[in-house]
Tab-separated table of C-alpha atoms in Angstrom:
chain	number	residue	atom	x	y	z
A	1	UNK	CA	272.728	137.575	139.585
A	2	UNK	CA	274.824	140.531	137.713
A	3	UNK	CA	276.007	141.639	141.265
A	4	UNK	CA	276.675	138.177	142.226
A	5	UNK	CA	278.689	137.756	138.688
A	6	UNK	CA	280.568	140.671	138.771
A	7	UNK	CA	281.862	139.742	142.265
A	8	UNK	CA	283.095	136.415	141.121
A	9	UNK	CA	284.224	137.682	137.790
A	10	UNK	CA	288.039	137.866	138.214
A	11	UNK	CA	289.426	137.307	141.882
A	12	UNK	CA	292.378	138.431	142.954
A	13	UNK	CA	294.446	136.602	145.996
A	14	UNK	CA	297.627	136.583	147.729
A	15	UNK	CA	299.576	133.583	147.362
A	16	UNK	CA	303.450	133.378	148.185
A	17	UNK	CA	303.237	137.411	149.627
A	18	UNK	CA	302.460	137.952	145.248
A	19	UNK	CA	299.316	139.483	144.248
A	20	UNK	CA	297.870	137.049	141.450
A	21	UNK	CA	295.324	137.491	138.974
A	22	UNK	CA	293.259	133.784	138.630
A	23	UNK	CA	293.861	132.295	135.155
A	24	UNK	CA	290.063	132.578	134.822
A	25	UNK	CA	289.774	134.351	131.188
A	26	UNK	CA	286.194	135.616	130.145
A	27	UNK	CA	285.495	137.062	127.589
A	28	UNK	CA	284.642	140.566	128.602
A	29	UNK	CA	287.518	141.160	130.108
A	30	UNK	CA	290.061	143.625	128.610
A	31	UNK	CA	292.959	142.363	126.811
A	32	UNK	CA	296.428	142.007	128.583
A	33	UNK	CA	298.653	145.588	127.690
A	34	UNK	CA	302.621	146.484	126.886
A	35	UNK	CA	304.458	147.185	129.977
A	36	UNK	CA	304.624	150.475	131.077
A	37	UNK	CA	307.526	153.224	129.733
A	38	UNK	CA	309.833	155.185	131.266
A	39	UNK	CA	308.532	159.072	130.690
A	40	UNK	CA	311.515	160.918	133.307
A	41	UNK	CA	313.378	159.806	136.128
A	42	UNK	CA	314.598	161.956	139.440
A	43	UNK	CA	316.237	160.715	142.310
A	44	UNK	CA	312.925	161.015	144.085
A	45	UNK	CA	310.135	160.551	141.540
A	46	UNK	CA	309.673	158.060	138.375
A	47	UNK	CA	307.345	158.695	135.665
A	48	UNK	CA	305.461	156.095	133.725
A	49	UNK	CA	303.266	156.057	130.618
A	50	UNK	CA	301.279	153.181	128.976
A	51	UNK	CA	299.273	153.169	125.613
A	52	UNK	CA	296.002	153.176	125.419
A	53	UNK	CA	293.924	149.762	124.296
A	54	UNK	CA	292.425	150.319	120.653
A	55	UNK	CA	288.583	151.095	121.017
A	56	UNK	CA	286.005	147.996	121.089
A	57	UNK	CA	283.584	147.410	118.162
A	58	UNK	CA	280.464	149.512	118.108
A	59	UNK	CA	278.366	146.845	118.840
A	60	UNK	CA	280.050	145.825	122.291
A	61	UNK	CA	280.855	149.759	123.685
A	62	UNK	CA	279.960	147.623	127.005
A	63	UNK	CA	284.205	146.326	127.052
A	64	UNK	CA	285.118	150.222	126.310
A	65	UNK	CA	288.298	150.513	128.682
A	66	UNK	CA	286.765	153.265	131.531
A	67	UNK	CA	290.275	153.068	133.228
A	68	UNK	CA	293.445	151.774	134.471
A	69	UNK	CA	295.453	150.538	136.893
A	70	UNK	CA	299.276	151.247	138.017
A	71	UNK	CA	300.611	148.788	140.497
A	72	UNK	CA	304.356	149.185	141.691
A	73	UNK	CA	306.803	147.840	143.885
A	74	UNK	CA	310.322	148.508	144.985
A	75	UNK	CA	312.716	145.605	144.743
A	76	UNK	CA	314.201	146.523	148.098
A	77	UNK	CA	312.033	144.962	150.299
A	78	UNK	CA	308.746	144.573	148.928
A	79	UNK	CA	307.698	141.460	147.065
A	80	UNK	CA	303.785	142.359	146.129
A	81	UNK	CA	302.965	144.657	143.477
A	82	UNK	CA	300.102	147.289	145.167
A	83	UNK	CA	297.882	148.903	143.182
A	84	UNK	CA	298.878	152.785	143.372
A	85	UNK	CA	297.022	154.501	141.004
A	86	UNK	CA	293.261	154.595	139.012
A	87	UNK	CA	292.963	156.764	136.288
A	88	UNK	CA	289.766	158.816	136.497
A	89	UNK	CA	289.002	157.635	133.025
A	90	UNK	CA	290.686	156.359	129.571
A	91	UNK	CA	292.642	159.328	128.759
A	92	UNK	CA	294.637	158.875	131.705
A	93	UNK	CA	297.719	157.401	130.841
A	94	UNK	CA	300.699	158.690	132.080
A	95	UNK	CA	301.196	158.620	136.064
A	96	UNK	CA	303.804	160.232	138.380
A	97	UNK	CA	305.028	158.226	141.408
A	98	UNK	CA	307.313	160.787	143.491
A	99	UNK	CA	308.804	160.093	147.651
A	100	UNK	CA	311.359	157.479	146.409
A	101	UNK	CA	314.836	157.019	147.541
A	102	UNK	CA	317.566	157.914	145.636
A	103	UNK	CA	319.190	154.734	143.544
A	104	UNK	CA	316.277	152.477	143.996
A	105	UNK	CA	314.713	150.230	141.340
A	106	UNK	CA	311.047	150.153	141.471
A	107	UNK	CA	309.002	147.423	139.345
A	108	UNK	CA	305.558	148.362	137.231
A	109	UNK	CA	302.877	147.183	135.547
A	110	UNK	CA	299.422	148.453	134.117
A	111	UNK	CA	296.170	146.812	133.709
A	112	UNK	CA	292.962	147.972	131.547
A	113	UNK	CA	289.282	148.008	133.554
A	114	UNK	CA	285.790	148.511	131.815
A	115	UNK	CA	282.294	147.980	133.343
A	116	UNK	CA	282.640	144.044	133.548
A	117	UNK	CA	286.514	143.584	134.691
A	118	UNK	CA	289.488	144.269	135.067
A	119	UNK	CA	291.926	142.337	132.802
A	120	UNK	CA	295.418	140.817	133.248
A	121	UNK	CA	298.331	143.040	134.473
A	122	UNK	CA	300.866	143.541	131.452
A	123	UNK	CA	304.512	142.220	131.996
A	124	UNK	CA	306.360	144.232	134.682
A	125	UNK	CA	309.054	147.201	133.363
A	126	UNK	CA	311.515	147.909	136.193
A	127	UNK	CA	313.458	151.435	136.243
A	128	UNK	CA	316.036	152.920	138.803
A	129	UNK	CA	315.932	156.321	140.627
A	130	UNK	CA	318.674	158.666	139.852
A	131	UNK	CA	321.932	158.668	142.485
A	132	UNK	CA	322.156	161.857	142.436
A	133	UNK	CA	319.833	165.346	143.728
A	134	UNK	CA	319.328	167.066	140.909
């Protein structure tokens, strides 16, 4: 039955070529985070950072955030956001996505996972590639 609930816990589905989250809130499920920040910025490479969630109550260490989740997309062409990285754990927050083209604008947005969930993806931060090799 856990198995069975942890499957059906939050789905994810394509709809429209748009990765979704269902609207299905429960509550184990972390809470929705800020967008992602702009850390430095090549021509080739963008760095991101998000903020850690604030620690759950001792009594419920079972919705401690064990990791996260960086999805990105480029605006030219794409129109899903794909996951592209999982931190190995909760100090992970700061991730470096490099083999870009110069002068691009490439879209963001971070999520918070614990042992029951993953929760909703934060609003999406968008930030352009230099023009220029550096």
């Amino acid at each position: 039955v856990q198995q069975q609930r942890q499957a059906t816990h939050r789905r994810w589905r394509r709809q429209s070529t748009r990765l979704v989250q269902s609207a299905q809130v429960h509550p184990g499920d972390p809470p929705k985070m800020k967008e992602p920040t702009l850390v430095g910025v090549t021509s080739n490479s963008i760095t991101v950072k998000w903020e850690p969630l604030p620690p759950p109550p001792q009594q419920q260490q079972q919705l401690h955030v064990t990791r996260f989740t960086l999805f990105h997309r480029s605006t030219t062409g794409e129109e899903a956001l794909k996951e592209c990285f999982s931190s190995g754990g909760p100090d992970q927050t700061e991730f470096t996505l490099s083999g870009l083209e110069r002068d691009t604008e490439h879209c963001f947005a971070v999520c918070a996972g614990n042992a029951i969930s993953r929760g909703p993806l934060s609003e999406v931060a968008t930030f352009r590639t230099k023009n220029w090799v550096e």
